[in-house]
């Protein structure tokens, strides 16, 4: 099935193929992608859309000497396959396997790690300027998905790149027709024409001739912009200082090869607009590219089949995910409070907001991949009496830290952060893990920070947060909770109060959020006391003092880095009170946690029941 693909272990081998062979290679590569991802899970639609573009780039550019920076990195499976990792695709996103994103330590062809979006133009510009400074002829290319173009950082980089005049190519992978209309032969011809040396030379020559006649030169420039603006949507990029080329059919391999070959010879900043189709070549993914965006294992012939679910007596799905709990709560609270608005930075489905978007479209705002804007936008709404709820992944909240402090916390605005994916996230690895939020949230004045231990507590904490007149965060993990019954009635929890869940002897375990379940299991073996702390800030200091007075060892456990986390807050308070007691902080270690199965990852970090027991037993021997 893969007579050509099996021969390609480096792009150098790919460059020896004829045009006809490259077309055959594209068919084999697309087939291999569907087969491979169906067995491992991963991102499918976006990768099927970049097959021809990936082949063309490696065929024309001298990689890895020439630098390719992919943005967002989940569209790089074809790139990985063609750069020596074909066999390793069977380990994709698994412990010890290859990552779902580019990694510099995985391959010299992965020039920059891009787990988050909108970074490629900045990074590629740095590489282009480095080549310029060293006198090198190597080229730098940023391939940016149109979703990533909504990030402000991309436009900051475009603005800077146009002024620097480095040899940078930015390729806009417009993969859902959000920018341009469908393209055809005329646009492909124009792209090839405008990327050619004749056009570039003619343009430079005209400028030289007309330079002595400034009014005529200005008129010529305006006329050119007007004509180009009628047939192509590139005027904005021209204003940034780029030579705009396109749009071009991203599945026409011959057009791509011709255009890139021309661009490779041009000097200065170039912008190529490529239109691709998500899911290209796999009918089911073409029909529903969102469903096949990020997939688990599936039968490629049958496609993704919805599994039947069991319902409990209240009619809810048995053991709902925390994301589903949030989505249902948001609809419930919006139904009784018309000041509630929902905001997401391009993560509607991931954050559980489709039902809210459908039921309350006027109060639903997807601001694109623009986390900084999302928080300050929420602050503006809060200034005028609305109750903004920002649904955001922990890893992406990191990008808006200044806005959280400067625009929300300092002004004491009642913005609710519904922080999903707190803690480890499994196959997406270190770039997407929510390892640091408790540390970077608890040090901010005016913040209330909550960590639910189960589904019902999540619902009640969200309701508590919406009642506050100050900033608040409810931080919950990925996946399902322990399966407790969710109370439909919403009630305010007493702020800064924990819950004693088990009384034991000698040892008191103070558990935060998701760590309550393994803490209770560990306590059965140790006959320890267990407290569900609930609030990271403010701490239940009365309960902490009580536990310190009645136990020989205090243990804190959290799914967050130990440094500066919830346990550090307990230790700080004890020191302030002059209380000296044997103390143990358990949490994520001081390293980035690699991808794997979530349960195994927690076990490796010592955050399952067995790990907690072992750590306490070791501490007791000291």
Coordinates of C-alpha atoms in Angstrom, one line a residue:
X1 CA 0.0 0.0 0.0
X2 CA 2.9 2.4 0.8
X3 CA 5.4 1.6 -1.9
X4 CA 6.7 5.2 -2.1
X5 CA 6.1 6.2 1.5
X6 CA 8.1 3.3 2.9
X7 CA 11.1 4.6 1.0
X8 CA 11.0 8.1 2.5
X9 CA 12.9 8.4 5.7
X10 CA 14.2 11.9 5.1
X11 CA 13.1 14.9 3.0
X12 CA 16.3 14.5 0.9
X13 CA 14.8 11.2 -0.4
X14 CA 11.6 12.9 -1.1
X15 CA 13.4 15.6 -3.3
X16 CA 14.5 12.9 -5.7
X17 CA 11.0 12.0 -6.7
X18 CA 9.3 13.2 -9.9
X19 CA 6.1 15.3 -9.9
X20 CA 4.1 12.2 -10.7
X21 CA 5.7 10.3 -7.8
X22 CA 5.0 13.2 -5.4
X23 CA 1.3 13.0 -6.4
X24 CA 1.3 9.3 -5.6
X25 CA 3.1 10.0 -2.4
X26 CA 0.4 12.4 -1.3
X27 CA -2.3 9.7 -1.8
X28 CA -0.2 7.2 0.2
X29 CA 0.5 9.7 3.0
X30 CA -3.2 10.6 3.4
X31 CA -4.1 6.9 3.6
X32 CA -1.4 6.2 6.1
X33 CA -2.6 9.1 8.3
X34 CA -6.1 7.8 8.5
X35 CA -4.9 4.3 9.3
X36 CA -2.4 5.4 11.9
X37 CA -4.5 7.9 13.7
X38 CA -7.5 5.5 13.8
X39 CA -5.3 3.2 15.9
X40 CA -3.7 5.7 18.2
X41 CA -6.1 8.6 18.4
X42 CA -5.0 12.2 17.9
X43 CA -5.7 15.1 15.6
X44 CA -7.0 14.0 12.2
X45 CA -8.9 16.7 10.3
X46 CA -6.2 19.3 10.4
X47 CA -3.5 16.9 9.4
X48 CA -5.4 15.5 6.4
X49 CA -5.6 19.1 5.2
X50 CA -1.9 19.7 5.2
X51 CA -0.6 16.7 3.2
X52 CA 0.2 18.4 -0.1
X53 CA 1.5 21.5 1.7
X54 CA 3.9 19.5 3.8
X55 CA 5.2 17.5 0.8
X56 CA 5.7 20.7 -1.2
X57 CA 7.6 22.5 1.6
X58 CA 10.0 19.6 2.1
X59 CA 10.4 19.2 -1.7
X60 CA 11.3 22.9 -2.3
X61 CA 13.0 23.9 1.0
X62 CA 16.3 22.4 2.1
X63 CA 15.1 21.2 5.5
X64 CA 16.3 21.1 8.2
X65 CA 18.8 23.8 7.1
X66 CA 15.8 25.8 6.1
X67 CA 13.5 26.2 9.0
X68 CA 9.8 25.3 9.1
X69 CA 7.8 26.5 12.1
X70 CA 4.3 25.0 12.3
X71 CA 1.4 26.7 14.1
X72 CA -0.6 25.2 15.7
X73 CA 1.6 22.2 16.1
X74 CA -1.1 19.6 15.9
X75 CA -1.1 19.9 12.1
X76 CA 2.4 18.3 11.8
X77 CA 1.7 14.6 11.6
X78 CA 2.6 14.4 7.9
X79 CA 5.7 16.4 8.7
X80 CA 6.7 13.9 11.3
X81 CA 6.1 10.9 9.0
X82 CA 8.3 12.4 6.2
X83 CA 11.1 13.2 8.6
X84 CA 12.0 9.8 9.9
X85 CA 9.2 9.1 12.4
X86 CA 6.8 7.0 10.2
X87 CA 7.2 3.9 12.4
X88 CA 7.1 5.9 15.6
X89 CA 3.6 7.1 14.7
X90 CA 2.3 3.9 16.4
X91 CA 3.5 5.5 19.7
X92 CA 1.9 8.9 19.1
X93 CA 1.0 10.7 22.3
X94 CA 1.8 7.7 24.4
X95 CA 4.3 7.5 27.3
X96 CA 7.8 7.2 25.8
X97 CA 6.4 7.8 22.3
X98 CA 6.5 10.8 20.0
X99 CA 4.5 13.9 20.8
X100 CA 1.5 15.3 19.1
X101 CA 3.3 18.6 18.6
X102 CA 6.7 19.5 17.3
X103 CA 9.5 19.1 19.9
X104 CA 13.1 20.3 19.4
X105 CA 14.5 17.4 21.4
X106 CA 12.6 14.9 19.2
X107 CA 13.9 15.8 15.8
X108 CA 16.2 18.4 14.1
X109 CA 13.3 19.0 11.7
X110 CA 11.2 20.2 14.6
X111 CA 12.7 23.7 14.8
X112 CA 10.4 25.1 17.4
X113 CA 7.9 23.7 20.0
X114 CA 4.4 24.8 19.1
X115 CA 1.8 23.4 21.5
X116 CA 0.2 26.8 21.9
X117 CA -0.8 28.9 19.0
X118 CA 0.1 32.2 17.3
X119 CA 3.8 31.9 18.1
X120 CA 5.2 30.8 14.7
X121 CA 5.7 34.2 13.0
X122 CA 7.7 35.6 16.0
X123 CA 9.9 32.4 16.2
X124 CA 10.4 32.2 12.4
X125 CA 11.3 35.9 12.3
X126 CA 13.9 35.3 15.0
X127 CA 15.4 32.5 12.8
X128 CA 15.3 34.7 9.7
X129 CA 17.1 37.5 11.5
X130 CA 19.6 35.1 12.9
X131 CA 20.4 33.9 9.3
X132 CA 20.7 37.5 8.2
X133 CA 23.1 38.3 11.1
X134 CA 25.3 35.3 10.3
X135 CA 25.3 35.9 6.6
X136 CA 23.5 32.6 5.9
X137 CA 21.3 32.0 2.9
X138 CA 18.9 29.6 4.8
X139 CA 15.2 30.5 4.8
X140 CA 12.6 30.5 7.5
X141 CA 9.0 29.6 7.0
X142 CA 6.1 30.1 9.4
X143 CA 3.0 27.9 8.6
X144 CA 0.1 29.4 10.6
X145 CA -3.5 28.1 10.7
X146 CA -6.2 30.7 10.3
X147 CA -7.4 30.1 13.8
X148 CA -4.0 31.0 15.1
X149 CA -4.2 34.3 13.1
X150 CA -6.8 35.5 15.6
X151 CA -4.0 35.7 18.3
X152 CA -2.7 39.2 18.8
X153 CA 0.9 37.9 19.0
X154 CA 0.7 36.9 15.3
X155 CA -0.1 40.5 14.3
X156 CA 2.6 41.9 16.6
X157 CA 5.0 39.7 14.7
X158 CA 3.7 40.6 11.3
X159 CA 4.0 44.3 12.2
X160 CA 7.6 43.8 13.2
X161 CA 8.5 41.4 10.4
X162 CA 7.5 43.8 7.7
X163 CA 9.8 46.5 9.0
X164 CA 12.8 44.2 9.4
X165 CA 12.9 43.1 5.7
X166 CA 14.3 39.6 6.6
X167 CA 13.9 36.6 4.3
X168 CA 10.7 35.3 5.9
X169 CA 7.8 33.4 4.4
X170 CA 4.5 33.3 6.2
X171 CA 2.1 30.7 4.9
X172 CA -1.5 31.2 6.0
X173 CA -3.2 27.8 6.1
X174 CA -6.7 29.0 5.6
X175 CA -8.4 25.7 6.4
X176 CA -12.1 26.5 6.9
X177 CA -12.8 29.2 4.3
X178 CA -13.1 31.8 7.1
X179 CA -11.0 34.4 5.2
X180 CA -11.5 33.8 1.5
X181 CA -14.0 32.5 -1.0
X182 CA -13.3 29.2 -2.8
X183 CA -10.4 29.5 -5.1
X184 CA -9.8 28.3 -8.7
X185 CA -7.5 28.3 -11.6
X186 CA -7.4 32.1 -11.9
X187 CA -6.2 32.5 -8.3
X188 CA -3.6 29.8 -8.7
X189 CA -2.3 31.5 -11.9
X190 CA -2.2 34.9 -10.1
X191 CA -0.3 33.4 -7.2
X192 CA 2.3 31.8 -9.5
X193 CA 2.6 35.0 -11.5
X194 CA 3.0 37.3 -8.5
X195 CA 5.6 35.0 -6.9
X196 CA 7.8 35.0 -10.0
X197 CA 11.0 36.9 -10.5
X198 CA 9.7 38.7 -13.6
X199 CA 6.8 40.3 -11.6
X200 CA 9.2 41.2 -8.7
X201 CA 11.8 42.7 -11.1
X202 CA 9.1 44.6 -13.0
X203 CA 7.8 46.0 -9.8
X204 CA 11.3 47.1 -8.7
X205 CA 12.1 48.6 -12.1
X206 CA 8.9 50.6 -12.2
X207 CA 9.6 52.0 -8.7
X208 CA 13.1 53.0 -9.9
X209 CA 11.9 54.7 -13.0
X210 CA 9.1 56.6 -11.2
X211 CA 11.1 57.5 -8.2
X212 CA 12.0 60.9 -9.7
X213 CA 8.3 61.6 -10.2
X214 CA 6.8 61.2 -6.7
X215 CA 3.2 62.0 -7.6
X216 CA 3.2 59.4 -10.4
X217 CA 4.9 56.8 -8.2
X218 CA 2.3 57.3 -5.5
X219 CA -0.5 57.0 -8.1
X220 CA 1.1 53.8 -9.5
X221 CA 1.3 52.2 -6.0
X222 CA -2.3 53.1 -5.3
X223 CA -3.5 51.8 -8.6
X224 CA -1.6 48.5 -8.0
X225 CA -3.2 48.1 -4.5
X226 CA -6.6 48.9 -6.0
X227 CA -6.3 46.3 -8.7
X228 CA -4.9 43.6 -6.4
X229 CA -7.6 44.4 -3.8
X230 CA -10.3 43.6 -6.3
X231 CA -9.1 40.1 -6.9
X232 CA -7.3 39.1 -3.8
X233 CA -7.8 39.7 0.0
X234 CA -4.2 40.7 0.6
X235 CA -4.2 44.4 1.0
X236 CA -3.9 44.2 4.8
X237 CA -0.8 42.0 4.6
X238 CA 0.7 44.3 2.0
X239 CA 0.2 47.1 4.5
X240 CA 2.3 45.2 7.0
X241 CA 5.2 45.2 4.5
X242 CA 4.7 41.7 3.0
X243 CA 4.4 40.8 -0.6
X244 CA 1.1 39.0 -0.6
X245 CA 0.6 36.0 -2.9
X246 CA -2.5 33.9 -3.3
X247 CA -5.0 32.6 -2.5
X248 CA -3.8 29.2 -3.9
X249 CA -5.4 25.8 -3.7
X250 CA -3.6 24.0 -1.0
X251 CA -4.4 20.6 -2.5
X252 CA -3.0 21.4 -6.0
X253 CA 0.5 20.0 -5.5
X254 CA 1.8 21.3 -8.8
X255 CA 0.6 24.8 -8.1
X256 CA 2.2 24.7 -4.6
X257 CA 5.5 23.4 -6.0
X258 CA 5.7 26.1 -8.7
X259 CA 4.7 28.9 -6.3
X260 CA 7.0 27.9 -3.5
X261 CA 9.9 27.4 -5.9
X262 CA 9.4 31.0 -7.1
X263 CA 9.1 32.3 -3.5
X264 CA 12.3 30.5 -2.4
X265 CA 14.2 32.8 -4.7
X266 CA 12.6 36.1 -3.6
X267 CA 14.1 38.5 -1.0
X268 CA 12.3 40.1 1.9
X269 CA 9.1 39.2 3.7
X270 CA 6.6 37.1 1.7
X271 CA 3.0 36.1 2.6
X272 CA 1.4 33.1 0.9
X273 CA -2.3 32.4 1.4
X274 CA -3.1 28.7 1.0
X275 CA -6.7 27.4 1.2
X276 CA -7.0 23.8 2.4
X277 CA -9.9 21.6 3.5
X278 CA -9.9 20.0 6.9
X279 CA -10.4 16.2 6.7
X280 CA -9.4 16.2 3.0
X281 CA -9.6 12.7 1.5
X282 CA -11.5 11.0 4.3
X283 CA -15.2 11.5 3.6
X284 CA -16.3 11.3 7.2
X285 CA -13.8 13.9 8.3
X286 CA -14.8 16.1 5.3
X287 CA -18.4 15.9 6.4
X288 CA -17.8 16.7 10.1
X289 CA -14.3 18.1 10.5
X290 CA -15.0 19.2 14.1
X291 CA -15.9 15.6 15.2
X292 CA -12.7 14.3 13.6
X293 CA -10.5 17.2 14.8
X294 CA -9.3 15.4 17.9
X295 CA -10.2 11.7 18.0
X296 CA -9.8 8.6 20.1
X297 CA -9.2 5.2 18.5
X298 CA -11.9 4.3 16.0
X299 CA -12.7 1.9 13.2
X300 CA -11.7 3.7 10.0
X301 CA -14.3 1.9 7.9
X302 CA -17.2 2.6 10.3
X303 CA -16.0 6.0 11.5
X304 CA -16.6 7.3 15.0
X305 CA -19.7 5.7 16.5
X306 CA -21.4 7.3 19.4
X307 CA -21.5 4.9 22.4
X308 CA -24.7 4.4 24.3
X309 CA -24.7 6.0 27.8
X310 CA -26.4 4.9 30.9
X311 CA -28.6 7.6 32.7
X312 CA -29.1 7.9 36.4
X313 CA -32.4 8.7 38.1
X314 CA -32.0 12.4 37.5
X315 CA -31.7 11.9 33.7
X316 CA -28.1 13.0 33.5
X317 CA -25.3 11.0 31.9
X318 CA -23.7 8.6 34.4
X319 CA -20.4 10.1 35.7
X320 CA -20.4 13.3 33.6
X321 CA -17.2 15.0 33.0
X322 CA -16.4 18.2 34.9
X323 CA -16.7 20.0 31.5
X324 CA -20.2 18.8 31.2
X325 CA -21.0 19.8 34.7
X326 CA -19.8 23.3 33.9
X327 CA -21.8 23.5 30.7
X328 CA -25.0 22.5 32.4
X329 CA -24.5 24.9 35.3
X330 CA -23.8 27.8 32.9
X331 CA -27.1 27.2 31.1
X332 CA -29.0 26.9 34.4
X333 CA -27.5 30.1 35.9
X334 CA -28.1 32.0 32.7
X335 CA -31.7 31.0 32.7
X336 CA -32.3 32.7 36.0
X337 CA -29.8 35.6 35.7
X338 CA -29.8 37.6 32.5
X339 CA -26.6 39.4 33.5
X340 CA -24.6 36.2 33.1
X341 CA -22.5 36.1 29.9
X342 CA -20.2 33.3 28.7
X343 CA -16.8 33.9 27.1
X344 CA -14.4 31.4 25.5
X345 CA -11.1 31.9 23.6
X346 CA -11.9 29.5 20.7
X347 CA -12.7 26.5 22.9
X348 CA -16.5 26.2 22.7
X349 CA -16.7 22.4 22.5
X350 CA -13.7 21.8 24.7
X351 CA -15.0 23.9 27.5
X352 CA -18.6 22.5 27.3
X353 CA -20.4 25.6 25.9
X354 CA -22.3 24.4 22.8
X355 CA -25.7 24.2 24.6
X356 CA -25.1 27.7 26.1
X357 CA -24.2 29.1 22.7
X358 CA -27.4 27.6 21.2
X359 CA -29.7 28.7 24.0
X360 CA -28.2 32.1 24.7
X361 CA -26.6 33.3 21.5
X362 CA -26.7 36.9 22.4
X363 CA -24.8 36.3 25.6
X364 CA -22.2 33.9 24.1
X365 CA -18.9 35.3 22.9
X366 CA -16.1 33.3 21.2
X367 CA -13.3 35.8 20.9
X368 CA -11.0 33.5 19.0
X369 CA -7.5 32.4 20.1
X370 CA -7.0 35.6 22.1
X371 CA -6.8 34.9 25.8
X372 CA -5.5 38.3 26.7
X373 CA -8.4 40.0 25.0
X374 CA -10.9 37.5 26.5
X375 CA -10.0 38.6 30.1
X376 CA -10.0 42.3 29.4
X377 CA -13.2 42.0 27.4
X378 CA -14.7 40.3 30.4
X379 CA -13.4 43.1 32.7
X380 CA -15.2 45.6 30.5
X381 CA -18.4 43.8 30.7
X382 CA -18.1 43.5 34.5
X383 CA -17.6 47.3 34.7
X384 CA -21.1 47.8 33.4
X385 CA -22.8 45.3 35.7
X386 CA -22.6 42.0 33.8
X387 CA -21.4 38.7 35.3
X388 CA -18.8 37.4 32.9
X389 CA -17.9 33.7 33.1
X390 CA -14.7 33.0 31.2
X391 CA -14.3 29.3 30.3
X392 CA -10.6 28.7 29.7
X393 CA -8.1 25.9 30.0
X394 CA -5.5 26.2 32.7
X395 CA -2.6 26.1 30.2
X396 CA -4.1 28.9 28.1
X397 CA -4.9 31.1 31.2
X398 CA -1.1 31.4 31.5
X399 CA -1.2 33.6 28.4
X400 CA -3.4 36.2 30.0
X401 CA -1.7 36.6 33.4
X402 CA -1.1 40.3 33.2
X403 CA -4.7 40.9 32.2
X404 CA -5.9 38.9 35.2
X405 CA -3.8 41.0 37.6
X406 CA -4.0 44.4 36.0
X407 CA -7.4 44.5 34.4
X408 CA -9.4 42.3 36.8
X409 CA -7.8 41.8 40.2
X410 CA -6.6 45.3 40.8
X411 CA -10.0 46.6 40.0
X412 CA -11.8 43.9 42.0
X413 CA -14.1 43.1 39.1
X414 CA -16.4 40.1 39.5
X415 CA -15.2 37.9 36.7
X416 CA -15.5 34.2 37.1
X417 CA -12.8 32.0 35.7
X418 CA -14.0 28.5 35.0
X419 CA -10.6 26.8 34.7
X420 CA -10.7 23.4 32.9
X421 CA -7.9 20.9 32.6
X422 CA -6.4 21.8 35.9
X423 CA -3.6 19.3 36.7
X424 CA -2.3 16.6 34.3
X425 CA -4.0 16.1 31.0
X426 CA -2.7 12.9 29.5
X427 CA -1.7 12.6 25.9
X428 CA -1.3 16.3 25.2
X429 CA 1.6 16.4 27.6
X430 CA 3.6 19.3 29.2
X431 CA 2.4 22.0 26.8
X432 CA -1.2 21.5 27.8
X433 CA -0.9 20.5 31.5
X434 CA -2.5 22.7 34.1
X435 CA 0.4 22.3 36.5
X436 CA 0.9 25.9 37.8
X437 CA -2.5 27.6 38.2
X438 CA -2.9 27.2 42.0
X439 CA 0.6 28.7 42.4
X440 CA 0.1 31.7 40.1
X441 CA -3.5 32.4 41.3
X442 CA -3.1 32.2 45.1
X443 CA -0.5 35.0 45.1
X444 CA -2.9 37.5 43.5
X445 CA -4.7 39.9 45.9
X446 CA -8.6 40.0 45.8
X447 CA -8.8 36.5 44.2
X448 CA -10.9 33.6 45.6
X449 CA -9.6 30.3 44.4
X450 CA -11.7 27.1 44.7
X451 CA -10.9 23.5 43.8
X452 CA -13.8 21.0 43.7
X453 CA -13.3 17.4 44.8
X454 CA -16.4 16.1 42.9
X455 CA -19.0 17.0 40.4
X456 CA -21.6 18.3 42.8
X457 CA -19.0 20.5 44.6
X458 CA -18.0 21.8 41.2
X459 CA -21.6 23.0 40.5
X460 CA -22.0 24.6 43.9
X461 CA -18.6 26.3 43.7
X462 CA -19.5 27.8 40.3
X463 CA -22.7 29.1 41.9
X464 CA -20.7 30.5 44.8
X465 CA -18.3 32.2 42.5
X466 CA -21.1 34.0 40.5
X467 CA -22.4 35.5 43.7
X468 CA -19.2 37.2 44.7
X469 CA -18.4 40.8 43.9
X470 CA -14.7 40.1 43.5
X471 CA -12.7 38.0 41.0
X472 CA -12.9 34.2 41.5
X473 CA -11.6 31.0 40.0
X474 CA -13.0 27.5 40.0
X475 CA -10.4 25.0 39.0
X476 CA -11.3 21.5 37.9
X477 CA -9.6 18.6 36.2
X478 CA -10.1 17.0 32.8
X479 CA -12.4 14.0 32.6
X480 CA -14.9 12.5 35.0
X481 CA -15.2 12.9 38.7
X482 CA -15.9 10.2 41.3
X483 CA -19.5 9.9 40.3
X484 CA -21.4 11.7 43.1
X485 CA -25.0 12.7 42.7
X486 CA -25.3 16.3 41.4
X487 CA -27.9 18.4 43.3
X488 CA -29.9 20.4 40.9
X489 CA -30.5 23.1 43.6
X490 CA -27.7 25.5 43.7
X491 CA -26.4 26.9 47.0
X492 CA -23.6 29.2 48.2
X493 CA -20.8 27.4 50.0
X494 CA -19.3 29.2 53.0
X495 CA -16.2 30.9 51.6
X496 CA -12.9 29.8 53.1
X497 CA -14.4 26.8 54.8
X498 CA -13.2 23.2 54.4
X499 CA -14.9 19.9 55.1
X500 CA -13.7 17.2 57.5
X501 CA -14.3 14.0 55.6
X502 CA -12.6 11.3 57.8
X503 CA -11.4 11.3 61.3
X504 CA -8.3 9.3 62.1
X505 CA -5.2 9.4 64.3
X506 CA -1.7 10.9 64.2
X507 CA -1.8 12.0 60.5
X508 CA -4.0 14.7 58.9
X509 CA -4.2 14.8 55.1
X510 CA -5.3 18.2 53.7
X511 CA -6.5 17.4 50.2
X512 CA -7.2 20.0 47.5
X513 CA -9.6 19.3 44.7
X514 CA -9.1 16.1 42.7
X515 CA -6.7 14.7 45.3
X516 CA -9.5 14.0 47.8
X517 CA -10.3 10.6 46.3
X518 CA -6.8 9.1 46.5
X519 CA -6.3 10.8 49.9
X520 CA -9.3 9.0 51.3
X521 CA -8.1 5.6 49.9
X522 CA -4.7 6.2 51.5
X523 CA -6.2 7.2 54.8
X524 CA -8.0 3.9 55.1
X525 CA -4.6 2.2 55.1
X526 CA -3.0 4.7 57.5
X527 CA -6.1 5.4 59.7
X528 CA -5.5 9.1 58.9
X529 CA -7.7 12.1 59.1
X530 CA -8.8 13.6 55.8
X531 CA -9.9 17.2 55.1
X532 CA -11.4 18.4 51.9
X533 CA -10.0 21.9 51.9
X534 CA -12.2 23.2 49.0
X535 CA -10.6 26.7 49.1
X536 CA -7.1 27.4 48.1
X537 CA -7.6 31.1 48.9
X538 CA -8.8 32.0 51.4
X539 CA -7.6 29.0 53.4
X540 CA -9.7 27.6 56.2
X541 CA -7.1 28.6 58.8
X542 CA -9.2 27.5 61.7
X543 CA -9.4 24.0 60.4
X544 CA -5.6 24.0 59.7
X545 CA -4.9 25.1 63.3
X546 CA -7.2 22.4 64.6
X547 CA -5.5 19.7 62.6
X548 CA -2.1 21.0 63.7
X549 CA -3.1 20.9 67.3
X550 CA -4.5 17.3 67.2
X551 CA -2.1 15.5 64.9
X552 CA 1.6 14.6 64.8
X553 CA 2.0 15.1 61.0
X554 CA 0.3 17.4 58.5
X555 CA 0.2 16.4 54.8
X556 CA -1.0 18.5 52.0
X557 CA -1.7 16.9 48.6
X558 CA -2.6 18.7 45.3
X559 CA -2.5 18.2 41.6
X560 CA -0.3 21.2 41.1
X561 CA 3.4 21.9 41.4
X562 CA 4.6 21.9 45.0
X563 CA 6.4 25.2 44.6
X564 CA 4.1 28.0 45.7
X565 CA 1.0 25.8 45.6
X566 CA -1.8 25.2 48.0
X567 CA 0.4 23.3 50.4
X568 CA 2.8 26.2 50.5
X569 CA -0.1 28.4 51.6
X570 CA -0.7 26.1 54.5
X571 CA 3.1 26.0 55.4
X572 CA 3.3 29.8 55.2
X573 CA 0.4 30.2 57.6
X574 CA 1.8 27.7 60.1
X575 CA 5.1 29.6 60.1
X576 CA 3.4 32.9 60.5
X577 CA 1.7 31.5 63.6
X578 CA 4.9 30.1 64.9
X579 CA 3.6 26.5 64.8
X580 CA 6.3 23.9 64.3
X581 CA 4.9 20.5 63.3
X582 CA 6.2 17.7 61.0
X583 CA 5.0 18.7 57.6
X584 CA 4.8 17.0 54.2
X585 CA 3.9 18.6 50.8
X586 CA 2.8 16.3 48.0
X587 CA 2.2 17.5 44.5
X588 CA 3.7 17.6 41.0
X589 CA 7.5 17.5 40.9
X590 CA 9.7 20.3 39.7
X591 CA 9.8 19.1 36.1
X592 CA 7.6 19.1 33.1
X593 CA 5.5 15.9 33.1
X594 CA 5.6 14.1 29.7
X595 CA 2.6 12.6 28.0
X596 CA 0.9 9.3 28.9
X597 CA -2.2 7.8 30.4
X598 CA -3.5 10.1 33.2
X599 CA -3.7 7.4 35.9
X600 CA -0.1 6.3 35.1
X601 CA 1.1 9.9 35.1
X602 CA -0.3 10.5 38.6
X603 CA 1.1 7.2 39.8
X604 CA 4.6 8.2 38.5
X605 CA 4.3 11.5 40.4
X606 CA 3.3 9.7 43.6
X607 CA -0.2 11.1 43.6
X608 CA -2.2 7.9 43.6
X609 CA -3.2 6.3 46.9
X610 CA -0.2 4.0 46.9
X611 CA 2.1 6.9 46.3
X612 CA 0.6 9.0 49.1
X613 CA 0.9 6.1 51.5
X614 CA 4.5 5.5 50.6
X615 CA 5.5 9.1 50.9
X616 CA 3.8 9.4 54.4
X617 CA 5.5 6.2 55.6
X618 CA 8.9 7.5 54.5
X619 CA 8.3 10.8 56.2
X620 CA 7.3 9.1 59.4
X621 CA 10.7 7.4 59.6
X622 CA 12.6 10.7 59.5

